[in-house]
Amino acid sequence: MPATATAISARSVPAFALDPNSVISVRDATVRPLAKTPTRCSSCNLREICLPCGFSGQDTDRLDELVYTRRTVKRGESLYRAGDAFNSLYAVRSGFFKTTQTLEDGRDQVTGFQMAGEILGMDGIGPEQHGCSAVALEDSQVCVIPYARLEQLSHEMPGMQRQFHKMMSREIVREHGVMLLLGSMRAEERLAAFLLNLSQRFTARGYSPSEFNLRMTREEIGSFLGLKLETVSRLFSRFHEESLIKVWQKSISILDIAGLRRLMGQRMH
Amino acid sequence: MPATATAISARSVPAFALDPNSVISVRDATVRPLAKTPTRCSSCNLREICLPCGFSGQDTDRLDELVYTRRTVKRGESLYRAGDAFNSLYAVRSGFFKTTQTLEDGRDQVTGFQMAGEILGMDGIGPEQHGCSAVALEDSQVCVIPYARLEQLSHEMPGMQRQFHKMMSREIVREHGVMLLLGSMRAEERLAAFLLNLSQRFTARGYSPSEFNLRMTREEIGSFLGLKLETVSRLFSRFHEESLIKVWQKSISILDIAGLRRLMGQRMH
DNA sequence: CGGGGATTTGACACATATCAAGAGCGGTGG
DNA sequence: CCACCGCTCTTGATATGTGTCAAATCCCCG
């Protein structure tokens, strides 16, 4: 069986994020009144794809002790920068972020894109300071999760501890996927994998799997994929010609998911 | 300031492992009688670079509750394989491992090399099964850390919990470094970074910073660095010609650390 | 001591980077 | 409302780094 997008982004290689097991019917979630008490995890419409995922009602309530602040980050602003002291993790409540890692000589690289329900800042725990910067790609809001409180709650609730371990572990798995992508895929495979991954993550959030807007520039995509922006642009054009996708500026329609998946299976030959 | 090896492998980009803060005088450690009760963390000569790092005497004793089994893995054998159920983490006690991630079409990639004191298997926690395989590159021994017990102990000892979080976080940081390497460095920079990282890790274990034996083949190095084995071989030859290193089969002498560091700073231009 | 994998090295191919120019779009200010 | 400016994107021509294929040698392991 050739490598399918599902395989890449979901099973052994969750290329960028989100366990497929947490792919939920968001319709169900959105039926409920939207965030009457919006700072509470227990009533958050993201609870099934965010930190609370997997908790039962009673336990979810306890999460409300954890998250008591929101923070708004305008497009282009940083949530934190490399070198900042580490105090909190952040759950994306709305909007879109990129994380970038910088080398002393100025080179820097996008290490990930984060959307609603995803957690930012886990790389800061070990060094006790952030190693990368998180920048909002559109006006965004995050829930602040003070790490000390998370530790405390993990101590009291074994379920919480395990949930948090799982989240960190999944981040490691996600990065393995990116390493595979950067280390062994050709440019067209990388871009196909990228699009399929975005599609999957939008789907999990109740959006269309095939129509979405890119929040990032060609350069940011290229940086993430280890390619130059011109290469990304050319590939978009080629995918367009081949009727795999429709691109117009930042708006993307995926026309042939199976075709993209097929692309990904091809060995560097 | 150009990117130095130290920068890459130590500070913002701990390219492959091991926090420089844990770079200890191993001489001190090796003075003590070597493993009279060798299954105990409290008397293990690796305790300053392994899981117990950072614990005081009393706490270290409690670690002995955690690790009660050793396992020997012969060269070429797997410690675990992708798809195996996840039960335990493993601390390398002696020897050398590689971890590989596989794609359905047969492509696979080395995602890391692990030496004494480093932890294997953290990617299994989230999915509850191992996503990659760990293979011994020489006859090796690992300490088995049952995950359930680790959770238990984390619950009882806040310090343990934090220590474990830090370890996972550092693994994330390490992988960020690899992503940077794969995404934005040229072949010669990658190999230089690789050699410097190995050197640093050997140093931290009390071995020579400049003379060591590679345990892995050119192909495995290439796979890890996203290069073909021929490219790795050619680069070794070139570094040799340029008197940066001396290579003879698997044995390496680094002749000019500063030169290798300089190499790494060069932009992909 | 034999054999098969590992390594080296060369010639060549090709994917992607680089350089360059121009077009499109969006925001800002007159 | 229009004009301008800057940034993003597209596209072409060309350069180059690294992959591919092939052959010979080496050496380690059984």
mmCIF file with all atom_site columns, N, CA, C and O (backbone and C1' of nucleotides) in Angstrom, chain A residues 72-78 96 135-140 215 217 250, chain C residues 26-27, chain D residues 8:
data_model
loop_
_atom_site.group_PDB
_atom_site.id
_atom_site.type_symbol
_atom_site.label_atom_id
_atom_site.label_alt_id
_atom_site.label_comp_id
_atom_site.label_asym_id
_atom_site.label_entity_id
_atom_site.label_seq_id
_atom_site.pdbx_PDB_ins_code
_atom_site.Cartn_x
_atom_site.Cartn_y
_atom_site.Cartn_z
_atom_site.occupancy
_atom_site.B_iso_or_equiv
_atom_site.pdbx_formal_charge
_atom_site.auth_seq_id
_atom_site.auth_comp_id
_atom_site.auth_asym_id
_atom_site.auth_atom_id
_atom_site.pdbx_PDB_model_num
ATOM 1  N N     . THR A 1 72  ? -5.304 38.185 23.994 1.00 0.00 ? 72  THR A N     1
ATOM 2  C CA    . THR A 1 72  ? -5.517 38.479 22.578 1.00 0.00 ? 72  THR A CA    1
ATOM 3  C C     . THR A 1 72  ? -4.186 38.842 21.946 1.00 0.00 ? 72  THR A C     1
ATOM 4  O O     . THR A 1 72  ? -3.404 39.583 22.528 1.00 0.00 ? 72  THR A O     1
ATOM 5  N N     . VAL A 1 73  ? -3.936 38.298 20.796 1.00 0.00 ? 73  VAL A N     1
ATOM 6  C CA    . VAL A 1 73  ? -2.704 38.607 20.068 1.00 0.00 ? 73  VAL A CA    1
ATOM 7  C C     . VAL A 1 73  ? -3.092 39.035 18.663 1.00 0.00 ? 73  VAL A C     1
ATOM 8  O O     . VAL A 1 73  ? -3.716 38.272 17.927 1.00 0.00 ? 73  VAL A O     1
ATOM 9  N N     . LYS A 1 74  ? -2.735 40.247 18.330 1.00 0.00 ? 74  LYS A N     1
ATOM 10 C CA    . LYS A 1 74  ? -3.082 40.749 16.995 1.00 0.00 ? 74  LYS A CA    1
ATOM 11 C C     . LYS A 1 74  ? -2.153 40.174 15.941 1.00 0.00 ? 74  LYS A C     1
ATOM 12 O O     . LYS A 1 74  ? -1.013 39.809 16.232 1.00 0.00 ? 74  LYS A O     1
ATOM 13 N N     . ARG A 1 75  ? -2.662 40.145 14.750 1.00 0.00 ? 75  ARG A N     1
ATOM 14 C CA    . ARG A 1 75  ? -1.883 39.670 13.612 1.00 0.00 ? 75  ARG A CA    1
ATOM 15 C C     . ARG A 1 75  ? -0.494 40.299 13.565 1.00 0.00 ? 75  ARG A C     1
ATOM 16 O O     . ARG A 1 75  ? -0.359 41.526 13.663 1.00 0.00 ? 75  ARG A O     1
ATOM 17 N N     . GLY A 1 76  ? 0.497  39.475 13.464 1.00 0.00 ? 76  GLY A N     1
ATOM 18 C CA    . GLY A 1 76  ? 1.871  39.973 13.372 1.00 0.00 ? 76  GLY A CA    1
ATOM 19 C C     . GLY A 1 76  ? 2.560  40.104 14.722 1.00 0.00 ? 76  GLY A C     1
ATOM 20 O O     . GLY A 1 76  ? 3.778  40.226 14.793 1.00 0.00 ? 76  GLY A O     1
ATOM 21 N N     . GLU A 1 77  ? 1.783  40.087 15.791 1.00 0.00 ? 77  GLU A N     1
ATOM 22 C CA    . GLU A 1 77  ? 2.396  40.201 17.113 1.00 0.00 ? 77  GLU A CA    1
ATOM 23 C C     . GLU A 1 77  ? 2.852  38.849 17.637 1.00 0.00 ? 77  GLU A C     1
ATOM 24 O O     . GLU A 1 77  ? 2.361  37.806 17.212 1.00 0.00 ? 77  GLU A O     1
ATOM 25 N N     . SER A 1 78  ? 3.783  38.886 18.610 1.00 0.00 ? 78  SER A N     1
ATOM 26 C CA    . SER A 1 78  ? 4.259  37.637 19.187 1.00 0.00 ? 78  SER A CA    1
ATOM 27 C C     . SER A 1 78  ? 3.503  37.311 20.463 1.00 0.00 ? 78  SER A C     1
ATOM 28 O O     . SER A 1 78  ? 3.253  38.187 21.287 1.00 0.00 ? 78  SER A O     1
ATOM 29 N N     . PHE A 1 96  ? -4.660 31.840 14.385 1.00 0.00 ? 96  PHE A N     1
ATOM 30 C CA    . PHE A 1 96  ? -3.674 31.010 13.703 1.00 0.00 ? 96  PHE A CA    1
ATOM 31 C C     . PHE A 1 96  ? -2.278 31.513 14.049 1.00 0.00 ? 96  PHE A C     1
ATOM 32 O O     . PHE A 1 96  ? -2.027 32.712 14.000 1.00 0.00 ? 96  PHE A O     1
ATOM 33 N N     . VAL A 1 135 ? 4.182  33.600 16.695 1.00 0.00 ? 135 VAL A N     1
ATOM 34 C CA    . VAL A 1 135 ? 3.647  34.821 16.091 1.00 0.00 ? 135 VAL A CA    1
ATOM 35 C C     . VAL A 1 135 ? 2.253  34.554 15.524 1.00 0.00 ? 135 VAL A C     1
ATOM 36 O O     . VAL A 1 135 ? 2.040  33.530 14.862 1.00 0.00 ? 135 VAL A O     1
ATOM 37 N N     . ALA A 1 136 ? 1.337  35.448 15.778 1.00 0.00 ? 136 ALA A N     1
ATOM 38 C CA    . ALA A 1 136 ? -0.024 35.294 15.260 1.00 0.00 ? 136 ALA A CA    1
ATOM 39 C C     . ALA A 1 136 ? -0.060 35.641 13.780 1.00 0.00 ? 136 ALA A C     1
ATOM 40 O O     . ALA A 1 136 ? 0.466  36.670 13.360 1.00 0.00 ? 136 ALA A O     1
ATOM 41 N N     . LEU A 1 137 ? -0.661 34.775 12.992 1.00 0.00 ? 137 LEU A N     1
ATOM 42 C CA    . LEU A 1 137 ? -0.785 35.033 11.557 1.00 0.00 ? 137 LEU A CA    1
ATOM 43 C C     . LEU A 1 137 ? -2.116 35.709 11.244 1.00 0.00 ? 137 LEU A C     1
ATOM 44 O O     . LEU A 1 137 ? -2.347 36.164 10.125 1.00 0.00 ? 137 LEU A O     1
ATOM 45 N N     . GLU A 1 138 ? -2.996 35.751 12.217 1.00 0.00 ? 138 GLU A N     1
ATOM 46 C CA    . GLU A 1 138 ? -4.213 36.559 12.122 1.00 0.00 ? 138 GLU A CA    1
ATOM 47 C C     . GLU A 1 138 ? -4.600 36.923 13.542 1.00 0.00 ? 138 GLU A C     1
ATOM 48 O O     . GLU A 1 138 ? -4.043 36.371 14.495 1.00 0.00 ? 138 GLU A O     1
ATOM 49 N N     . ASP A 1 139 ? -5.503 37.833 13.710 1.00 0.00 ? 139 ASP A N     1
ATOM 50 C CA    . ASP A 1 139 ? -5.916 38.215 15.061 1.00 0.00 ? 139 ASP A CA    1
ATOM 51 C C     . ASP A 1 139 ? -6.368 36.954 15.788 1.00 0.00 ? 139 ASP A C     1
ATOM 52 O O     . ASP A 1 139 ? -7.195 36.210 15.274 1.00 0.00 ? 139 ASP A O     1
ATOM 53 N N     . SER A 1 140 ? -5.804 36.733 16.955 1.00 0.00 ? 140 SER A N     1
ATOM 54 C CA    . SER A 1 140 ? -6.007 35.456 17.622 1.00 0.00 ? 140 SER A CA    1
ATOM 55 C C     . SER A 1 140 ? -6.263 35.640 19.104 1.00 0.00 ? 140 SER A C     1
ATOM 56 O O     . SER A 1 140 ? -6.010 36.705 19.668 1.00 0.00 ? 140 SER A O     1
ATOM 57 N N     . ARG A 1 215 ? -3.300 30.979 5.856  1.00 0.00 ? 215 ARG A N     1
ATOM 58 C CA    . ARG A 1 215 ? -3.029 32.175 6.653  1.00 0.00 ? 215 ARG A CA    1
ATOM 59 C C     . ARG A 1 215 ? -1.584 32.617 6.494  1.00 0.00 ? 215 ARG A C     1
ATOM 60 O O     . ARG A 1 215 ? -1.211 33.698 6.909  1.00 0.00 ? 215 ARG A O     1
ATOM 61 N N     . THR A 1 217 ? 2.219  33.024 4.323  1.00 0.00 ? 217 THR A N     1
ATOM 62 C CA    . THR A 1 217 ? 2.740  33.381 3.001  1.00 0.00 ? 217 THR A CA    1
ATOM 63 C C     . THR A 1 217 ? 3.449  32.179 2.380  1.00 0.00 ? 217 THR A C     1
ATOM 64 O O     . THR A 1 217 ? 3.753  31.198 3.056  1.00 0.00 ? 217 THR A O     1
ATOM 65 N N     . LYS A 1 250 ? -4.368 33.273 -1.502 1.00 0.00 ? 250 LYS A N     1
ATOM 66 C CA    . LYS A 1 250 ? -4.308 32.442 -0.297 1.00 0.00 ? 250 LYS A CA    1
ATOM 67 C C     . LYS A 1 250 ? -5.454 31.451 -0.209 1.00 0.00 ? 250 LYS A C     1
ATOM 68 O O     . LYS A 1 250 ? -5.543 30.687 0.743  1.00 0.00 ? 250 LYS A O     1
ATOM 69 P P     . DG  C 2 26  ? -6.697 42.091 -2.358 1.00 0.00 ? 26  DG  C P     1
ATOM 70 O "O5'" . DG  C 2 26  ? -5.732 42.965 -1.451 1.00 0.00 ? 26  DG  C "O5'" 1
ATOM 71 C "C5'" . DG  C 2 26  ? -4.745 42.335 -0.625 1.00 0.00 ? 26  DG  C "C5'" 1
ATOM 72 C "C4'" . DG  C 2 26  ? -4.231 43.364 0.357  1.00 0.00 ? 26  DG  C "C4'" 1
ATOM 73 C "C3'" . DG  C 2 26  ? -5.351 44.160 1.046  1.00 0.00 ? 26  DG  C "C3'" 1
ATOM 74 O "O3'" . DG  C 2 26  ? -4.931 44.448 2.368  1.00 0.00 ? 26  DG  C "O3'" 1
ATOM 75 C "C1'" . DG  C 2 26  ? -4.037 45.629 -0.252 1.00 0.00 ? 26  DG  C "C1'" 1
ATOM 76 P P     . DG  C 2 27  ? -5.953 45.059 3.388  1.00 0.00 ? 27  DG  C P     1
ATOM 77 O "O5'" . DG  C 2 27  ? -5.136 46.300 3.949  1.00 0.00 ? 27  DG  C "O5'" 1
ATOM 78 C "C5'" . DG  C 2 27  ? -3.741 46.157 4.238  1.00 0.00 ? 27  DG  C "C5'" 1
ATOM 79 C "C4'" . DG  C 2 27  ? -3.077 47.504 4.133  1.00 0.00 ? 27  DG  C "C4'" 1
ATOM 80 C "C3'" . DG  C 2 27  ? -3.820 48.618 4.888  1.00 0.00 ? 27  DG  C "C3'" 1
ATOM 81 O "O3'" . DG  C 2 27  ? -2.872 49.320 5.683  1.00 0.00 ? 27  DG  C "O3'" 1
ATOM 82 C "C1'" . DG  C 2 27  ? -3.438 49.276 2.637  1.00 0.00 ? 27  DG  C "C1'" 1
ATOM 83 P P     . DT  D 3 8   ? 5.430  40.249 2.699  1.00 0.00 ? 8   DT  D P     1
ATOM 84 O "O5'" . DT  D 3 8   ? 4.629  39.414 1.605  1.00 0.00 ? 8   DT  D "O5'" 1
ATOM 85 C "C5'" . DT  D 3 8   ? 3.231  39.593 1.500  1.00 0.00 ? 8   DT  D "C5'" 1
ATOM 86 C "C4'" . DT  D 3 8   ? 2.770  39.014 0.182  1.00 0.00 ? 8   DT  D "C4'" 1
ATOM 87 C "C3'" . DT  D 3 8   ? 3.310  37.617 -0.114 1.00 0.00 ? 8   DT  D "C3'" 1
ATOM 88 O "O3'" . DT  D 3 8   ? 2.191  36.776 -0.285 1.00 0.00 ? 8   DT  D "O3'" 1
ATOM 89 C "C1'" . DT  D 3 8   ? 3.522  39.019 -2.002 1.00 0.00 ? 8   DT  D "C1'" 1
#
